[in-house]
GROMACS .gro file of N, CA, C and O in nm:
model
  232
    1MET      N    1   7.086   7.659  11.816
    1MET     CA    2   7.159   7.628  11.932
    1MET      C    3   7.142   7.577  12.051
    1MET      O    4   7.011   7.577  12.096
    2PRO      N    5   7.227   7.518  12.109
    2PRO     CA    6   7.188   7.426  12.223
    2PRO      C    7   7.160   7.455  12.350
    2PRO      O    8   7.176   7.612  12.397
    3LEU      N    9   7.133   7.379  12.412
    3LEU     CA   10   7.034   7.463  12.549
    3LEU      C   11   7.171   7.451  12.657
    3LEU      O   12   7.188   7.316  12.652
    4ILE      N   13   7.168   7.543  12.705
    4ILE     CA   14   7.271   7.536  12.808
    4ILE      C   15   7.222   7.545  12.969
    4ILE      O   16   7.199   7.667  12.944
    5PRO      N   17   7.234   7.450  13.051
    5PRO     CA   18   7.191   7.459  13.192
    5PRO      C   19   7.260   7.538  13.275
    5PRO      O   20   7.372   7.590  13.325
    6ASP      N   21   7.169   7.625  13.320
    6ASP     CA   22   7.254   7.740  13.418
    6ASP      C   23   7.219   7.695  13.555
    6ASP      O   24   7.127   7.705  13.580
    7ILE      N   25   7.309   7.580  13.654
    7ILE     CA   26   7.193   7.541  13.754
    7ILE      C   27   7.191   7.585  13.863
    7ILE      O   28   7.111   7.624  13.962
    8GLU      N   29   7.284   7.723  13.896
    8GLU     CA   30   7.274   7.816  14.022
    8GLU      C   31   7.146   7.895  13.959
    8GLU      O   32   7.029   7.953  14.058
    9ALA      N   33   7.112   7.925  13.849
    9ALA     CA   34   6.982   8.029  13.807
    9ALA      C   35   6.872   7.926  13.830
    9ALA      O   36   6.744   7.932  13.860
   10PHE      N   37   6.917   7.813  13.741
   10PHE     CA   38   6.754   7.685  13.829
   10PHE      C   39   6.724   7.636  13.928
   10PHE      O   40   6.606   7.679  14.000
   11GLU      N   41   6.830   7.670  13.999
   11GLU     CA   42   6.777   7.619  14.179
   11GLU      C   43   6.772   7.805  14.263
   11GLU      O   44   6.632   7.771  14.319
   12GLU      N   45   6.781   7.875  14.248
   12GLU     CA   46   6.726   7.949  14.292
   12GLU      C   47   6.581   8.033  14.228
   12GLU      O   48   6.536   8.051  14.304
   13ARG      N   49   6.587   8.011  14.109
   13ARG     CA   50   6.438   8.020  14.055
   13ARG      C   51   6.354   7.930  14.100
   13ARG      O   52   6.203   7.932  14.156
   14ALA      N   53   6.429   7.817  14.101
   14ALA     CA   54   6.325   7.723  14.161
   14ALA      C   55   6.253   7.732  14.328
   14ALA      O   56   6.156   7.715  14.421
   15ALA      N   57   6.374   7.757  14.352
   15ALA     CA   58   6.319   7.765  14.548
   15ALA      C   59   6.239   7.940  14.566
   15ALA      O   60   6.137   7.866  14.631
   16ILE      N   61   6.287   7.982  14.486
   16ILE     CA   62   6.173   8.166  14.483
   16ILE      C   63   5.989   8.094  14.464
   16ILE      O   64   5.895   8.122  14.562
   17VAL      N   65   5.994   8.033  14.348
   17VAL     CA   66   5.872   7.966  14.311
   17VAL      C   67   5.847   7.898  14.378
   17VAL      O   68   5.666   7.888  14.440
   18GLU      N   69   5.910   7.799  14.447
   18GLU     CA   70   5.837   7.677  14.576
   18GLU      C   71   5.780   7.756  14.699
   18GLU      O   72   5.687   7.763  14.713
   19TYR      N   73   5.857   7.845  14.728
   19TYR     CA   74   5.806   7.958  14.862
   19TYR      C   75   5.728   8.061  14.845
   19TYR      O   76   5.645   8.044  14.907
   20ASP      N   77   5.737   8.122  14.754
   20ASP     CA   78   5.653   8.230  14.729
   20ASP      C   79   5.537   8.206  14.646
   20ASP      O   80   5.406   8.289  14.689
   21GLY      N   81   5.553   8.085  14.577
   21GLY     CA   82   5.453   8.064  14.470
   21GLY      C   83   5.353   7.958  14.539
   21GLY      O   84   5.232   7.908  14.545
   22GLY      N   85   5.413   7.920  14.736
   22GLY     CA   86   5.403   7.755  14.736
   22GLY      C   87   5.348   7.650  14.677
   22GLY      O   88   5.223   7.543  14.694
   23LEU      N   89   5.412   7.656  14.550
   23LEU     CA   90   5.409   7.458  14.462
   23LEU      C   91   5.527   7.378  14.517
   23LEU      O   92   5.610   7.424  14.623
   24SER      N   93   5.466   7.292  14.505
   24SER     CA   94   5.541   7.196  14.490
   24SER      C   95   5.722   7.206  14.450
   24SER      O   96   5.696   7.272  14.368
   25ARG      N   97   5.775   7.136  14.513
   25ARG     CA   98   5.941   7.148  14.451
   25ARG      C   99   5.939   7.076  14.307
   25ARG      O  100   6.002   7.158  14.184
   26SER      N  101   5.900   6.975  14.291
   26SER     CA  102   5.857   6.890  14.156
   26SER      C  103   5.829   7.022  14.044
   26SER      O  104   5.863   7.051  13.907
   27ARG      N  105   5.702   7.068  14.088
   27ARG     CA  106   5.647   7.164  13.987
   27ARG      C  107   5.738   7.306  13.969
   27ARG      O  108   5.749   7.372  13.856
   28ALA      N  109   5.829   7.358  14.097
   28ALA     CA  110   5.877   7.447  14.087
   28ALA      C  111   5.976   7.411  13.983
   28ALA      O  112   6.046   7.571  13.894
   29GLU      N  113   6.054   7.300  14.014
   29GLU     CA  114   6.137   7.253  13.918
   29GLU      C  115   6.120   7.274  13.796
   29GLU      O  116   6.182   7.345  13.638
   30ASP      N  117   5.976   7.210  13.737
   30ASP     CA  118   5.919   7.251  13.624
   30ASP      C  119   5.889   7.390  13.555
   30ASP      O  120   6.006   7.409  13.414
   31ILE      N  121   5.847   7.462  13.614
   31ILE     CA  122   5.886   7.596  13.612
   31ILE      C  123   6.008   7.677  13.564
   31ILE      O  124   6.059   7.745  13.495
   32ALA      N  125   6.118   7.697  13.605
   32ALA     CA  126   6.233   7.684  13.649
   32ALA      C  127   6.308   7.607  13.529
   32ALA      O  128   6.398   7.725  13.482
   33ALA      N  129   6.290   7.531  13.502
   33ALA     CA  130   6.329   7.412  13.338
   33ALA      C  131   6.292   7.549  13.251
   33ALA      O  132   6.364   7.561  13.132
   34LYS      N  133   6.151   7.559  13.261
   34LYS     CA  134   6.046   7.622  13.136
   34LYS      C  135   6.157   7.759  13.129
   34LYS      O  136   6.170   7.810  12.980
   35ALA      N  137   6.181   7.839  13.236
   35ALA     CA  138   6.280   7.947  13.224
   35ALA      C  139   6.400   7.906  13.145
   35ALA      O  140   6.371   8.080  13.102
   36GLN      N  141   6.418   7.883  13.106
   36GLN     CA  142   6.563   7.816  13.050
   36GLN      C  143   6.531   7.739  12.938
   36GLN      O  144   6.655   7.742  12.815
   37GLY      N  145   6.399   7.722  12.911
   37GLY     CA  146   6.440   7.680  12.767
   37GLY      C  147   6.338   7.578  12.731
   37GLY      O  148   6.350   7.466  12.599
   38PHE      N  149   6.357   7.473  12.835
   38PHE     CA  150   6.380   7.296  12.855
   38PHE      C  151   6.216   7.234  12.836
   38PHE      O  152   6.162   7.397  12.903
   39ARG      N  153   6.199   7.136  12.816
   39ARG     CA  154   6.081   7.089  12.810
   39ARG      C  155   5.989   7.127  12.972
   39ARG      O  156   5.917   7.175  12.955
   40ASP      N  157   6.122   7.042  13.068
   40ASP     CA  158   6.055   7.033  13.176
   40ASP      C  159   6.160   6.989  13.299
   40ASP      O  160   6.279   6.994  13.204
   41ALA      N  161   6.192   6.962  13.367
   41ALA     CA  162   6.311   6.966  13.465
   41ALA      C  163   6.386   6.804  13.386
   41ALA      O  164   6.450   6.820  13.454
   42ALA      N  165   6.198   6.726  13.376
   42ALA     CA  166   6.330   6.580  13.336
   42ALA      C  167   6.457   6.674  13.213
   42ALA      O  168   6.537   6.597  13.234
   43HIS      N  169   6.387   6.649  13.161
   43HIS     CA  170   6.454   6.700  12.992
   43HIS      C  171   6.587   6.785  13.120
   43HIS      O  172   6.669   6.774  13.024
   44TYR      N  173   6.592   6.913  13.125
   44TYR     CA  174   6.690   7.026  13.202
   44TYR      C  175   6.803   6.906  13.278
   44TYR      O  176   6.930   6.901  13.257
   45TRP      N  177   6.711   6.770  13.374
   45TRP     CA  178   6.860   6.714  13.422
   45TRP      C  179   6.907   6.646  13.320
   45TRP      O  180   6.996   6.609  13.331
   46GLN      N  181   6.866   6.573  13.276
   46GLN     CA  182   6.896   6.537  13.114
   46GLN      C  183   6.994   6.598  13.065
   46GLN      O  184   7.097   6.481  13.046
   47VAL      N  185   6.962   6.723  12.985
   47VAL     CA  186   7.088   6.745  12.929
   47VAL      C  187   7.192   6.761  13.010
   47VAL      O  188   7.283   6.762  12.975
   48LEU      N  189   7.198   6.856  13.172
   48LEU     CA  190   7.311   6.881  13.219
   48LEU      C  191   7.374   6.736  13.244
   48LEU      O  192   7.465   6.678  13.246
   49ALA      N  193   7.326   6.609  13.311
   49ALA     CA  194   7.387   6.487  13.326
   49ALA      C  195   7.471   6.463  13.221
   49ALA      O  196   7.581   6.430  13.196
   50GLU      N  197   7.458   6.436  13.068
   50GLU     CA  198   7.436   6.428  12.940
   50GLU      C  199   7.604   6.511  12.919
   50GLU      O  200   7.684   6.515  12.904
   51TYR      N  201   7.579   6.634  12.988
   51TYR     CA  202   7.709   6.753  12.965
   51TYR      C  203   7.840   6.730  13.034
   51TYR      O  204   7.906   6.710  13.054
   52VAL      N  205   7.771   6.651  13.204
   52VAL     CA  206   7.860   6.599  13.303
   52VAL      C  207   7.915   6.474  13.294
   52VAL      O  208   8.055   6.461  13.275
   53LEU      N  209   7.910   6.385  13.225
   53LEU     CA  210   7.914   6.292  13.159
   53LEU      C  211   8.002   6.356  13.036
   53LEU      O  212   8.136   6.218  13.058
   54THR      N  213   8.008   6.414  12.975
   54THR     CA  214   8.031   6.400  12.812
   54THR      C  215   8.121   6.505  12.798
   54THR      O  216   8.209   6.540  12.717
   55LYS      N  217   8.066   6.601  12.891
   55LYS     CA  218   8.174   6.809  12.846
   55LYS      C  219   8.102   6.804  12.684
   55LYS      O  220   8.195   6.865  12.631
   56LYS      N  221   7.993   6.758  12.666
   56LYS     CA  222   7.925   6.804  12.501
   56LYS      C  223   7.819   6.869  12.528
   56LYS      O  224   7.693   6.799  12.641
   57LEU      N  225   7.704   6.942  12.441
   57LEU     CA  226   7.571   6.976  12.485
   57LEU      C  227   7.532   6.917  12.396
   57LEU      O  228   7.562   6.898  12.286
   58PRO      N  229   7.391   6.823  12.384
   58PRO     CA  230   7.366   6.735  12.258
   58PRO      C  231   7.362   6.863  12.165
   58PRO      O  232   7.350   6.974  12.181
   0.00000   0.00000   0.00000
Protein backbone atom coordinates (compact mmCIF):
# COMPACT_ATOMS: atom_id res chain seq x y z
CA MET A 1 0.00 0.00 0.00
CA PRO A 2 1.54 3.35 -0.99
CA LEU A 3 2.19 6.04 1.56
CA ILE A 4 -0.07 9.04 1.02
CA PRO A 5 1.36 12.39 2.11
CA ASP A 6 -1.03 14.51 4.16
CA ILE A 7 0.49 17.97 4.00
CA GLU A 8 -1.96 19.56 6.43
CA ALA A 9 -1.22 16.97 9.13
CA PHE A 10 2.51 17.12 8.33
CA GLU A 11 2.71 20.90 8.70
CA GLU A 12 0.62 20.94 11.87
CA ARG A 13 2.62 18.19 13.58
CA ALA A 14 5.95 19.73 12.55
CA ALA A 15 4.89 23.12 13.94
CA ILE A 16 3.74 21.61 17.23
CA VAL A 17 6.90 19.54 17.64
CA GLU A 18 9.09 22.51 16.73
CA TYR A 19 7.35 24.90 19.11
CA ASP A 20 6.46 22.64 22.04
CA GLY A 21 9.54 20.45 21.78
CA GLY A 22 11.98 23.25 21.10
CA LEU A 23 13.45 21.32 18.17
CA SER A 24 14.81 22.66 14.90
CA ARG A 25 12.38 22.81 12.00
CA SER A 26 14.39 20.14 10.21
CA ARG A 27 14.16 17.70 13.13
CA ALA A 28 10.47 18.50 13.63
CA GLU A 29 9.77 17.73 9.95
CA ASP A 30 11.58 14.39 10.27
CA ILE A 31 9.35 13.49 13.21
CA ALA A 32 6.21 14.61 11.36
CA ALA A 33 7.19 12.56 8.32
CA LYS A 34 7.86 9.47 10.42
CA ALA A 35 4.42 9.87 12.01
CA GLN A 36 2.96 9.30 8.52
CA GLY A 37 5.19 6.30 7.86
CA PHE A 38 7.92 7.97 5.81
CA ARG A 39 11.64 7.43 6.51
CA ASP A 40 12.26 11.14 7.06
CA ALA A 41 11.27 14.57 5.75
CA ALA A 42 13.33 14.17 2.57
CA HIS A 43 11.41 10.99 1.71
CA TYR A 44 8.10 12.70 2.49
CA TRP A 45 8.89 15.66 0.21
CA GLN A 46 10.14 13.33 -2.53
CA VAL A 47 6.89 11.35 -2.57
CA LEU A 48 4.80 14.51 -2.43
CA ALA A 49 6.73 16.12 -5.31
CA GLU A 50 6.41 12.99 -7.42
CA TYR A 51 2.67 12.93 -6.80
CA VAL A 52 2.30 16.62 -7.72
CA LEU A 53 4.24 16.10 -10.95
CA THR A 54 2.76 12.77 -12.06
CA LYS A 55 -0.51 12.55 -10.09
CA LYS A 56 0.58 9.01 -9.16
CA LEU A 57 1.83 7.62 -5.89
CA PRO A 58 5.00 5.52 -6.09
